[in-house]
Short mmCIF file of C-alpha atoms in Angstrom, two decimals:
data_model
loop_
_atom_site.label_atom_id
_atom_site.label_comp_id
_atom_site.label_asym_id
_atom_site.label_seq_id
_atom_site.Cartn_x
_atom_site.Cartn_y
_atom_site.Cartn_z
CA MET S 1 -15.16 -30.87 48.38
CA TYR S 2 -15.74 -27.72 46.21
CA PHE S 3 -17.79 -26.18 49.05
CA LEU S 4 -14.94 -26.75 51.54
CA LYS S 5 -12.42 -25.23 49.23
CA LEU S 6 -14.69 -22.21 48.71
CA VAL S 7 -15.06 -21.77 52.47
CA TYR S 8 -11.28 -22.04 52.89
CA PHE S 9 -10.67 -19.48 50.20
CA LEU S 10 -13.25 -17.02 51.61
CA SER S 11 -11.63 -17.39 55.06
CA LEU S 12 -8.27 -16.39 53.60
CA VAL S 13 -9.88 -13.40 51.98
CA ALA S 14 -11.50 -12.41 55.28
CA VAL S 15 -8.18 -12.71 57.14
CA VAL S 16 -6.37 -10.58 54.59
CA ALA S 17 -9.19 -7.96 54.67
CA LEU S 18 -9.05 -7.81 58.44
CA GLY S 19 -5.31 -7.33 58.43
CA GLY S 20 -4.38 -10.50 60.35
CA VAL S 21 -5.06 -11.63 63.93
CA GLY S 22 -3.70 -10.91 67.42
CA ALA S 23 -0.17 -11.57 68.50
CA SER S 24 -1.28 -14.42 70.72
CA ASP S 25 -1.73 -16.63 67.69
CA ASP S 26 1.80 -18.16 67.33
CA CYS S 27 1.02 -20.27 64.22
CA LYS S 28 1.38 -23.61 66.04
CA ASP S 29 -1.89 -24.70 64.35
CA SER S 30 -1.43 -24.92 60.62
CA HIS S 31 -5.14 -24.06 60.20
CA SER S 32 -4.94 -20.97 62.38
CA PRO S 33 -5.78 -17.61 60.75
CA ARG S 34 -2.14 -16.41 61.18
CA CYS S 35 -0.77 -19.48 59.37
CA ARG S 36 -3.44 -19.20 56.62
CA LYS S 37 -2.53 -15.54 56.10
CA SER S 38 1.21 -16.39 56.00
CA SER S 39 0.54 -19.06 53.45
CA THR S 40 -1.41 -16.64 51.30
CA GLU S 41 1.37 -14.06 51.44
CA HIS S 42 3.92 -16.65 50.30
CA GLN S 43 1.71 -17.62 47.42
CA MET S 44 1.26 -14.00 46.29
CA HIS S 45 4.95 -13.22 46.76
CA PRO S 46 6.95 -16.40 46.10
CA ARG S 47 10.55 -16.38 47.36
CA PRO S 48 13.29 -18.00 45.14
CA ASN S 49 15.22 -20.75 46.75
CA LYS S 50 18.29 -20.35 44.45
CA PRO S 51 20.39 -17.33 43.46
CA PHE S 52 19.45 -15.59 40.24
CA VAL S 53 21.84 -16.03 37.27
CA SER S 54 20.89 -13.06 35.22
CA ARG S 55 22.06 -10.15 33.16
CA GLY S 56 21.35 -7.80 36.05
CA ILE S 57 23.79 -9.58 38.33
CA GLY S 58 26.44 -9.30 35.59
CA ASN S 59 26.31 -5.48 36.00
CA ALA S 60 28.05 -4.75 39.26
CA GLN S 61 26.94 -1.17 39.28
CA GLU S 62 23.23 -2.14 39.52
CA ARG S 63 24.01 -3.62 42.99
CA THR S 64 25.01 -0.17 44.28
CA SER S 65 22.85 2.67 45.45
CA ASP S 66 24.90 5.24 43.54
CA TYR S 67 24.05 3.70 40.23
CA TRP S 68 20.34 4.16 40.66
CA LEU S 69 20.58 7.48 42.47
CA ASN S 70 22.77 9.01 39.72
CA LEU S 71 20.44 7.59 37.07
CA GLY S 72 17.57 9.25 38.81
CA TYR S 73 19.38 12.61 39.26
CA ASN S 74 20.34 12.71 35.56
CA HIS S 75 16.74 12.01 34.60
CA VAL S 76 15.54 14.90 36.73
CA ARG S 77 18.15 17.25 35.21
CA ASP S 78 17.13 16.20 31.75
CA LYS S 79 13.50 16.87 32.50
CA VAL S 80 14.14 20.24 34.15
CA ASN S 81 16.58 21.43 31.41
CA LYS S 82 14.35 20.35 28.53
CA LYS S 83 13.21 23.57 26.78
CA LEU S 84 9.69 23.68 25.44
CA ASN S 85 9.57 23.66 21.65
CA THR S 86 6.73 26.00 20.68
CA ASN S 87 7.71 26.40 17.03
CA LYS S 88 5.12 25.80 14.33
CA ALA S 89 5.37 22.28 13.04
CA LYS S 90 6.21 22.41 9.38
CA ASN S 91 6.10 18.63 9.06
CA ILE S 92 4.27 15.86 10.93
CA VAL S 93 5.04 12.12 10.83
CA PHE S 94 2.35 10.14 12.64
CA PHE S 95 3.34 6.58 13.40
CA ILE S 96 0.85 3.90 14.52
CA GLY S 97 2.02 0.49 15.64
CA ASP S 98 -1.11 -1.52 15.01
CA GLY S 99 -1.83 -3.69 18.04
CA MET S 100 1.31 -2.43 19.83
CA SER S 101 0.34 -2.92 23.49
CA ILE S 102 2.44 -2.03 26.48
CA PRO S 103 3.44 -5.71 27.04
CA THR S 104 4.59 -5.68 23.38
CA LEU S 105 6.98 -2.78 24.11
CA PHE S 106 8.40 -4.72 27.13
CA ALA S 107 8.87 -7.92 25.12
CA THR S 108 10.60 -5.94 22.41
CA ARG S 109 13.02 -4.27 24.82
CA VAL S 110 14.07 -7.67 26.12
CA ALA S 111 14.43 -9.01 22.61
CA LEU S 112 16.63 -6.04 21.67
CA GLY S 113 19.01 -6.92 24.51
CA GLY S 114 17.57 -6.16 27.95
CA GLU S 115 14.78 -5.06 30.13
CA GLU S 116 16.57 -1.69 30.53
CA LYS S 117 16.72 -0.98 26.78
CA GLN S 118 14.73 1.79 25.21
CA LEU S 119 13.02 1.75 21.81
CA SER S 120 13.70 4.74 19.62
CA PHE S 121 10.43 6.42 20.45
CA GLU S 122 10.68 5.68 24.18
CA LYS S 123 13.54 8.19 24.15
CA PHE S 124 11.21 10.89 23.08
CA PRO S 125 10.84 13.52 25.82
CA TYR S 126 7.03 13.42 26.23
CA SER S 127 4.61 10.52 26.58
CA GLY S 128 1.07 9.73 27.72
CA LEU S 129 -1.74 7.20 27.29
CA ALA S 130 -4.71 7.06 24.95
CA LYS S 131 -8.10 5.50 25.56
CA THR S 132 -9.11 3.28 22.64
CA TYR S 133 -12.86 2.40 23.05
CA CYS S 134 -15.35 2.95 20.19
CA VAL S 135 -18.69 4.69 20.40
CA ASP S 136 -20.41 1.36 20.61
CA ALA S 137 -17.69 -1.03 21.84
CA GLN S 138 -15.42 -1.45 24.87
CA VAL S 139 -12.72 -3.18 22.79
CA ALA S 140 -11.92 -1.48 19.54
CA ASP S 141 -11.09 -2.51 16.04
CA SER S 142 -8.68 -0.63 13.75
CA ALA S 143 -11.43 1.22 11.83
CA CYS S 144 -13.12 3.00 14.72
CA THR S 145 -9.68 3.76 16.25
CA GLY S 146 -8.31 4.96 12.88
CA THR S 147 -11.26 7.28 12.54
CA ALA S 148 -10.57 8.55 16.11
CA TYR S 149 -6.82 9.21 15.80
CA MET S 150 -6.95 10.41 12.22
CA THR S 151 -10.07 12.61 12.22
CA GLY S 152 -10.69 13.51 15.87
CA VAL S 153 -14.12 11.82 15.95
CA LYS S 154 -14.91 8.51 17.65
CA THR S 155 -17.27 6.20 15.80
CA ASN S 156 -18.84 2.73 15.66
CA PHE S 157 -16.97 -0.59 15.50
CA MET S 158 -15.66 -1.40 12.02
CA THR S 159 -16.90 1.78 10.43
CA LEU S 160 -14.40 4.11 8.79
CA GLY S 161 -14.22 7.86 8.23
CA VAL S 162 -17.84 8.41 9.31
CA ASN S 163 -19.45 9.43 12.59
CA GLY S 164 -21.49 7.32 14.97
CA GLN S 165 -24.73 7.90 13.07
CA VAL S 166 -23.61 5.36 10.50
CA PRO S 167 -24.46 1.73 11.37
CA LEU S 168 -22.10 -1.02 10.46
CA SER S 169 -22.57 -2.45 6.95
CA ASP S 170 -25.42 -0.03 6.08
CA CYS S 171 -25.18 0.20 2.32
CA LYS S 172 -26.27 3.84 1.97
CA ALA S 173 -25.80 5.54 5.27
CA ALA S 174 -22.26 6.68 4.53
CA ASN S 175 -23.41 8.28 1.24
CA ASN S 176 -24.66 11.21 3.38
CA PRO S 177 -21.72 13.66 3.37
CA THR S 178 -22.89 15.10 6.74
CA THR S 179 -21.69 11.88 8.37
CA HIS S 180 -18.19 12.09 6.88
CA THR S 181 -15.24 13.04 9.04
CA GLU S 182 -12.13 14.88 7.84
CA SER S 183 -8.64 13.48 8.46
CA ILE S 184 -5.54 15.40 9.45
CA LEU S 185 -4.16 14.53 6.02
CA LYS S 186 -7.05 16.45 4.41
CA TRP S 187 -6.34 19.38 6.79
CA ALA S 188 -2.75 19.30 5.54
CA LEU S 189 -3.76 19.23 1.89
CA ASP S 190 -6.17 22.18 2.47
CA ALA S 191 -3.26 24.13 3.96
CA GLY S 192 -1.10 23.49 0.85
CA LYS S 193 1.05 20.77 2.42
CA SER S 194 1.79 17.42 0.88
CA ALA S 195 0.37 14.18 2.32
CA GLY S 196 1.13 10.46 2.10
CA ILE S 197 0.61 7.06 3.67
CA VAL S 198 2.88 4.13 4.34
CA THR S 199 1.84 0.73 5.72
CA THR S 200 2.85 -2.95 5.83
CA THR S 201 -0.81 -3.97 5.33
CA THR S 202 -2.88 -3.24 2.27
CA VAL S 203 -3.12 0.49 1.56
CA THR S 204 -6.78 0.03 1.75
CA HIS S 205 -6.83 -1.45 5.20
CA ALA S 206 -8.55 0.23 8.16
CA SER S 207 -5.66 2.32 9.50
CA PRO S 208 -4.48 3.96 6.31
CA GLY S 209 -8.10 3.98 5.01
CA ALA S 210 -9.15 6.31 7.80
CA SER S 211 -7.10 9.06 6.21
CA TYR S 212 -9.24 9.17 3.02
CA ALA S 213 -12.23 6.77 3.03
CA HIS S 214 -15.82 7.06 4.24
CA VAL S 215 -17.55 3.64 4.45
CA ALA S 216 -19.92 1.80 6.69
CA ASP S 217 -17.76 -1.32 6.59
CA ARG S 218 -13.97 -1.52 6.70
CA MET S 219 -14.17 -4.81 4.79
CA TRP S 220 -15.26 -2.99 1.58
CA GLU S 221 -11.72 -2.74 0.23
CA ASP S 222 -12.89 -3.53 -3.36
CA ASP S 223 -16.11 -3.79 -5.31
CA TYR S 224 -16.24 -7.61 -4.86
CA GLN S 225 -16.41 -7.21 -1.08
CA VAL S 226 -19.09 -4.54 -1.43
CA ARG S 227 -21.18 -6.91 -3.56
CA GLN S 228 -20.58 -9.75 -1.22
CA SER S 229 -22.19 -7.68 1.55
CA GLY S 230 -25.36 -7.26 -0.52
CA CYS S 231 -24.67 -3.70 -1.54
CA ASP S 232 -24.47 -2.19 -5.00
CA PRO S 233 -20.88 -1.02 -5.94
CA ASN S 234 -22.39 1.59 -8.18
CA GLU S 235 -23.97 3.17 -5.11
CA THR S 236 -21.45 2.27 -2.46
CA THR S 237 -17.89 3.27 -3.50
CA ASP S 238 -15.23 0.77 -2.32
CA ILE S 239 -12.19 1.96 -0.43
CA ALA S 240 -9.73 1.34 -3.25
CA ARG S 241 -11.69 3.56 -5.59
CA GLN S 242 -11.86 6.21 -2.89
CA LEU S 243 -8.08 6.06 -2.58
CA ILE S 244 -7.41 6.49 -6.28
CA HIS S 245 -10.24 8.85 -7.26
CA GLY S 246 -11.46 10.31 -4.00
CA ALA S 247 -11.09 13.97 -2.90
CA GLU S 248 -8.30 13.18 -0.47
CA GLY S 249 -6.67 10.00 -1.73
CA SER S 250 -6.18 11.19 -5.27
CA LEU S 251 -4.00 14.02 -3.95
CA PHE S 252 -1.69 11.91 -1.92
CA LYS S 253 1.85 12.14 -3.18
CA VAL S 254 3.01 8.88 -1.57
CA ILE S 255 1.13 5.65 -1.23
CA LEU S 256 3.26 2.67 -0.14
CA GLY S 257 2.21 -0.73 1.17
CA GLY S 258 0.50 -3.88 -0.03
CA GLY S 259 -2.81 -4.46 -1.78
CA ARG S 260 -2.43 -4.69 -5.55
CA GLY S 261 -5.24 -7.20 -5.63
CA HIS S 262 -7.77 -4.59 -4.50
CA MET S 263 -6.78 -2.37 -7.39
CA ARG S 264 -7.30 -4.79 -10.26
CA ASP S 265 -10.02 -6.96 -11.73
CA ALA S 266 -9.66 -10.75 -11.37
CA LYS S 267 -8.77 -11.03 -15.09
CA PHE S 268 -5.52 -9.05 -14.62
CA PRO S 269 -2.49 -11.11 -13.57
CA ASP S 270 -0.44 -9.94 -10.60
CA GLU S 271 3.24 -9.07 -11.05
CA GLU S 272 4.27 -12.02 -8.81
CA ASP S 273 1.51 -14.44 -8.49
CA GLY S 274 -2.28 -14.77 -8.80
CA PHE S 275 -4.74 -12.25 -10.04
CA GLY S 276 -6.63 -9.18 -8.90
CA PHE S 277 -9.66 -9.31 -6.58
CA ARG S 278 -11.97 -6.87 -8.23
CA ASN S 279 -15.01 -7.69 -10.33
CA ASP S 280 -15.57 -4.58 -12.39
CA SER S 281 -12.97 -4.91 -15.16
CA ARG S 282 -10.99 -1.99 -13.76
CA ASP S 283 -7.27 -1.54 -13.27
CA LEU S 284 -6.99 1.29 -10.70
CA ILE S 285 -3.18 1.27 -10.91
CA SER S 286 -3.29 2.11 -14.58
CA GLU S 287 -6.01 4.71 -13.89
CA TRP S 288 -3.78 6.32 -11.21
CA LEU S 289 -0.82 6.43 -13.65
CA ASN S 290 -2.85 8.05 -16.35
CA ASP S 291 -4.79 10.70 -14.51
CA GLY S 292 -2.81 13.58 -16.00
CA LYS S 293 -0.59 14.46 -13.07
CA PRO S 294 3.13 14.74 -14.02
CA ASN S 295 6.07 12.78 -12.73
CA LYS S 296 4.21 9.77 -11.46
CA ARG S 297 5.86 6.43 -10.80
CA TYR S 298 4.50 3.00 -9.84
CA VAL S 299 6.75 0.41 -8.27
CA TRP S 300 6.10 -3.12 -6.97
CA ASN S 301 9.50 -4.28 -5.62
CA ARG S 302 12.27 -3.08 -3.35
CA ASN S 303 14.79 -2.47 -6.13
CA ASP S 304 12.47 -0.20 -8.04
CA LEU S 305 11.57 1.75 -4.82
CA LEU S 306 15.21 2.33 -3.85
CA ASN S 307 15.95 3.46 -7.41
CA THR S 308 13.06 5.84 -7.70
CA PRO S 309 14.12 8.81 -9.92
CA THR S 310 14.70 12.02 -7.98
CA ASN S 311 12.25 13.94 -10.14
CA THR S 312 9.30 11.73 -8.96
CA ASP S 313 6.54 13.82 -7.53
CA TYR S 314 3.88 11.10 -7.03
CA LEU S 315 4.77 7.55 -5.93
CA LEU S 316 2.53 4.48 -5.74
CA GLY S 317 4.27 1.47 -4.38
CA LEU S 318 2.37 -1.83 -3.95
CA PHE S 319 4.67 -4.69 -2.90
CA GLU S 320 2.18 -7.60 -2.46
CA ASN S 321 -1.16 -8.63 -3.85
CA SER S 322 -2.46 -8.54 -0.31
CA HIS S 323 -0.64 -7.61 2.89
CA MET S 324 3.14 -7.46 2.92
CA LYS S 325 5.09 -10.28 4.56
CA PHE S 326 6.45 -10.40 8.01
CA ARG S 327 10.12 -9.40 7.85
CA GLN S 328 11.24 -12.71 9.37
CA GLN S 329 9.23 -14.46 6.68
CA THR S 330 11.03 -12.67 3.83
CA GLU S 331 14.40 -13.49 5.56
CA GLU S 332 13.40 -17.18 5.79
CA MET S 333 12.50 -17.17 2.12
CA ASN S 334 15.72 -15.25 1.17
CA ALA S 335 13.36 -12.68 -0.41
CA GLN S 336 14.57 -9.58 1.32
CA ASN S 337 14.98 -7.89 -2.09
CA SER S 338 11.35 -8.42 -3.03
CA GLU S 339 9.92 -6.15 -0.40
CA PRO S 340 11.27 -3.00 1.21
CA THR S 341 11.45 -2.65 4.94
CA LEU S 342 9.25 -0.18 6.78
CA GLU S 343 12.29 1.98 7.33
CA GLU S 344 13.09 2.08 3.62
CA MET S 345 9.54 2.93 2.75
CA THR S 346 9.55 5.68 5.36
CA ARG S 347 12.77 7.21 4.03
CA SER S 348 11.44 7.10 0.45
CA ALA S 349 8.23 8.80 1.47
CA ILE S 350 9.98 11.61 3.32
CA ASN S 351 12.40 12.19 0.44
CA ILE S 352 9.51 12.91 -1.86
CA LEU S 353 7.23 14.80 0.53
CA LYS S 354 9.89 17.15 1.86
CA LYS S 355 10.16 18.80 -1.59
CA ASN S 356 7.12 20.90 -0.60
CA ASN S 357 8.36 24.08 1.08
CA LYS S 358 5.08 24.29 3.02
CA GLY S 359 5.73 20.91 4.65
CA PHE S 360 3.85 17.64 4.84
CA VAL S 361 1.89 15.16 6.91
CA LEU S 362 2.88 11.51 6.59
CA PHE S 363 1.07 8.57 8.17
CA VAL S 364 3.21 5.44 8.76
CA GLU S 365 1.77 2.18 10.12
CA GLY S 366 3.55 -0.91 11.39
CA GLY S 367 0.50 -2.99 10.55
CA LEU S 368 1.84 -6.52 10.97
CA ILE S 369 2.43 -6.19 14.73
CA ASP S 370 -1.29 -6.77 14.94
CA HIS S 371 -1.21 -9.78 12.67
CA GLY S 372 1.49 -11.48 14.72
CA HIS S 373 -0.63 -11.15 17.84
CA HIS S 374 -3.83 -12.30 16.12
CA TYR S 375 -2.12 -15.60 15.28
CA THR S 376 -0.55 -15.74 18.79
CA ILE S 377 2.91 -15.58 17.24
CA PRO S 378 4.69 -13.10 19.53
CA LYS S 379 8.01 -13.52 17.77
CA ALA S 380 6.51 -12.08 14.65
CA ALA S 381 4.75 -9.25 16.54
CA VAL S 382 8.01 -8.29 18.33
CA GLY S 383 9.99 -8.62 15.07
CA GLU S 384 7.63 -6.18 13.45
CA THR S 385 7.86 -3.83 16.45
CA ILE S 386 11.63 -3.80 15.99
CA GLU S 387 11.14 -2.81 12.31
CA PHE S 388 8.70 -0.06 13.54
CA HIS S 389 11.35 1.21 15.99
CA LYS S 390 13.89 1.41 13.18
CA ALA S 391 11.60 3.42 10.88
CA ILE S 392 10.89 5.93 13.71
CA GLN S 393 14.60 6.37 14.29
CA ALA S 394 15.14 6.95 10.60
CA ALA S 395 12.47 9.65 10.53
CA ARG S 396 13.90 11.40 13.55
CA ASP S 397 17.40 11.29 12.09
CA ILE S 398 16.21 12.77 8.75
CA LEU S 399 13.93 15.54 10.10
CA GLU S 400 15.00 18.29 12.42
CA GLU S 401 13.30 18.36 15.79
CA LYS S 402 12.87 22.16 15.70
CA ASP S 403 10.21 22.01 12.91
CA SER S 404 9.14 18.41 12.59
CA LEU S 405 6.69 16.79 14.98
CA ILE S 406 6.80 12.99 15.33
CA VAL S 407 3.97 11.29 17.19
CA VAL S 408 3.96 7.57 17.90
CA SER S 409 1.05 5.56 19.27
CA SER S 410 -1.03 2.38 18.77
CA ASP S 411 -4.64 1.92 17.72
CA HIS S 412 -5.44 -0.79 20.29
CA SER S 413 -3.80 -3.45 22.41
CA HIS S 414 -3.86 -7.24 22.42
CA THR S 415 -4.36 -9.93 25.01
CA MET S 416 -0.71 -11.00 25.28
CA SER S 417 0.65 -10.89 28.86
CA VAL S 418 4.02 -11.20 30.50
CA SER S 419 3.67 -13.49 33.54
CA GLY S 420 5.48 -15.51 36.08
CA TYR S 421 8.57 -14.37 37.85
CA PRO S 422 11.35 -14.99 35.23
CA THR S 423 14.91 -13.98 36.20
CA ARG S 424 16.48 -10.95 34.78
CA GLY S 425 17.78 -11.68 31.22
CA ASN S 426 15.68 -14.84 30.74
CA ASP S 427 14.77 -15.34 27.13
CA ILE S 428 11.42 -13.53 26.76
CA PHE S 429 10.21 -16.19 24.31
CA SER S 430 11.08 -19.09 26.66
CA LYS S 431 9.57 -20.77 29.64
CA THR S 432 9.26 -18.92 32.92
CA ASP S 433 12.31 -20.18 34.88
CA ARG S 434 10.95 -19.86 38.40
CA THR S 435 7.64 -19.72 40.26
CA LEU S 436 6.69 -20.69 43.79
CA GLY S 437 9.63 -22.29 45.53
CA GLY S 438 11.99 -21.48 42.66
CA VAL S 439 10.69 -24.20 40.40
CA GLY S 440 9.44 -23.18 36.96
CA LEU S 441 6.33 -25.36 37.14
CA ALA S 442 2.66 -24.52 37.31
CA GLY S 443 0.13 -26.21 39.56
CA ASP S 444 -0.43 -28.91 37.00
CA GLY S 445 3.17 -29.93 37.12
CA MET S 446 4.06 -28.53 33.71
CA PRO S 447 6.17 -25.46 32.88
CA TYR S 448 4.64 -22.40 31.27
CA MET S 449 5.78 -19.67 28.88
CA THR S 450 6.55 -16.16 29.92
CA LEU S 451 4.36 -14.90 27.07
CA SER S 452 0.84 -16.14 26.63
CA TYR S 453 -2.57 -14.86 25.43
CA ALA S 454 -6.01 -14.66 27.03
CA ASN S 455 -7.53 -16.19 23.92
CA GLY S 456 -6.43 -17.65 20.62
CA PRO S 457 -7.34 -19.63 17.48
CA ILE S 458 -8.69 -23.14 17.87
CA PHE S 459 -6.53 -24.30 14.92
CA SER S 460 -3.39 -23.53 16.93
CA THR S 461 -1.06 -26.30 17.94
CA GLN S 462 -1.38 -24.92 21.42
CA TYR S 463 -5.04 -25.90 21.63
CA SER S 464 -6.10 -29.26 23.01
CA SER S 465 -9.64 -30.26 24.02
CA THR S 466 -8.21 -32.33 26.82
CA GLY S 467 -6.36 -29.58 28.65
CA ARG S 468 -3.16 -27.48 28.50
CA VAL S 469 -0.50 -28.48 26.04
CA ASN S 470 2.86 -29.19 27.79
CA PRO S 471 5.36 -26.59 26.56
CA ASP S 472 8.06 -29.22 26.79
CA ASN S 473 6.36 -30.99 23.90
CA SER S 474 6.22 -27.83 21.71
CA ASP S 475 8.79 -26.24 19.40
CA PHE S 476 9.05 -22.51 20.18
CA SER S 477 12.22 -22.00 18.21
CA ARG S 478 10.66 -20.75 14.99
CA TRP S 479 9.61 -17.12 14.24
CA ASN S 480 6.09 -18.39 13.55
CA SER S 481 5.66 -20.64 16.54
CA PHE S 482 2.26 -20.52 18.16
CA TYR S 483 2.11 -19.58 21.83
CA PRO S 484 -0.29 -20.72 24.56
CA PHE S 485 -3.61 -19.13 25.29
CA LEU S 486 -6.51 -19.70 27.65
CA VAL S 487 -9.82 -19.38 25.74
CA PRO S 488 -10.08 -20.99 22.27
CA THR S 489 -11.76 -18.87 19.65
CA THR S 490 -13.25 -19.95 16.31
CA ASP S 491 -11.59 -16.93 14.71
CA LEU S 492 -8.26 -15.42 15.78
CA GLU S 493 -6.99 -13.91 19.02
CA THR S 494 -8.92 -10.76 19.85
CA HIS S 495 -7.93 -7.19 20.53
CA ALA S 496 -7.85 -5.89 24.16
CA GLY S 497 -9.29 -2.77 25.65
CA ASP S 498 -6.41 -1.30 27.70
CA ASP S 499 -4.88 2.10 27.02
CA VAL S 500 -2.02 2.46 24.60
CA GLY S 501 1.10 4.60 24.77
CA VAL S 502 1.61 7.96 23.11
CA PHE S 503 5.16 9.34 22.46
CA ALA S 504 6.08 12.70 20.96
CA SER S 505 9.11 14.67 19.85
CA GLY S 506 9.27 18.01 18.15
CA PRO S 507 7.11 21.26 18.12
CA HIS S 508 4.50 21.21 20.93
CA ALA S 509 5.35 17.67 21.85
CA HIS S 510 4.75 18.64 25.49
CA LEU S 511 1.03 18.64 24.83
CA PHE S 512 1.00 14.81 24.31
CA THR S 513 0.99 13.95 27.99
CA GLY S 514 -1.49 12.56 30.50
CA VAL S 515 -4.37 10.23 29.80
CA MET S 516 -6.44 11.34 26.83
CA GLU S 517 -9.10 10.29 24.47
CA GLN S 518 -7.55 8.78 21.32
CA SER S 519 -9.56 11.25 19.31
CA HIS S 520 -7.64 14.20 20.85
CA LEU S 521 -4.43 13.19 18.98
CA PRO S 522 -5.17 14.77 15.57
CA HIS S 523 -6.38 17.92 17.24
CA LEU S 524 -3.08 18.31 19.06
CA MET S 525 -1.10 17.68 15.92
CA ALA S 526 -3.22 20.20 14.00
CA TYR S 527 -2.63 22.79 16.70
CA ALA S 528 1.09 22.30 16.43
CA ALA S 529 0.99 22.68 12.59
CA CYS S 530 -1.67 25.46 12.46
CA ILE S 531 -3.97 23.41 10.21
CA GLY S 532 -7.56 22.16 10.49
CA HIS S 533 -10.57 23.86 11.99
CA GLY S 534 -9.78 23.80 15.70
CA PRO S 535 -7.42 25.79 17.92
CA LYS S 536 -4.10 26.68 16.40
CA SER S 537 -0.71 27.65 17.88
CA CYS S 538 -0.26 30.59 15.43
#
């Protein structure tokens, strides 16, 4: 039977490849080449057997030619009339949506109210794509990508702030300073600008860590993790220590995110719950506060952040022992006042950094988009993308386009896809409402979700060893509902290797177009701001 099905499939492929058969074949025989080709075409392009009831039909203008023609004409005029901004970039805000794939953008648009909606950064005048592979891996992690987009040098999987000569987890290889890469934040500091980092993950995580750390393993966030890897913390400096005492990190004027635990020894209690993660009797928060620099302030909750004194010159805000919570999680817990939003952290950072007349470079990461996808929880990933979109709008509102460059991108993608042929306006988090013949059922007689993943964690409620879980028997109403996937993994859902978007607004934003290496991004930003060691616009 399998052989016969294979022969039948190959015959269909052959017919399609040959472009059909002669006109004499009138399809009287259901097994004729013409009938087989017709059947294949219907399967590839299913026709609905009922009218769509959708948001698009509710807009009468979309049914007219004039609507779309005028929309296109206006777009052309906007492009033609857009004047190039070749000013020197005084300020740069570089946003990374961790794991923010192109399908994530689509799902977020629909969640915000419609397929036609635009996220704040999608309104930027210039856009392109970035290739995300590592030196030694087709599909990247956030350390090798962070090194690429922050320092302009691609490197090995899971290594951070070093070049490709450093093998993963080599205890001493990164001690060689010739392997170290310099970040755009260092270039800013060297030029007399201020620098800072904001993230919803730990401030020692891979993405922010790429701005200041040089390690052979991104997991070495504290001395305990270094020791667990079989290395000597006295010879291998962990990421938290590099942030607080390193050449770059110690000069940052703003550090906001999670990760108190990586700063303190296990004997020190946390402000909210638990203890530190370190094993060297150190309290790096106290060390940061007492390093002799004036006007320093440490905060650990939203209220203290929003009431930061105006004379603060250095701000360290750590709002969780580990990563910050998903925004939907804080809302469910009625704990919105315990943690600031990404927008609030971004505004606070800019308010401090803009005191420098020479300008600043600020890195902002929406880090929990990635976490939502890893757990195959797209509602969380989309929710965090909405928070990301708000933060970018805030930055653009605060800073003038004439002298402040804003660049938005992602480090890598994820395996989430948007599939089926759902009607316009269908809930993006619901079941696909039509497939072949207009019935929203798959070949196994069960419905399927519009959003699903190529792989996912075996502990998910969407995994069954006996076959696909029927979506009708699952609850997808919660923000943390697991979604279906194909291949079960013993860990979490993996990253994906497709290109990610790049969006730019401000001085020299027109350079951020086309398909580029991810490692080109900091060089373009440095050119616009006249910093670094490469070409400059002034």
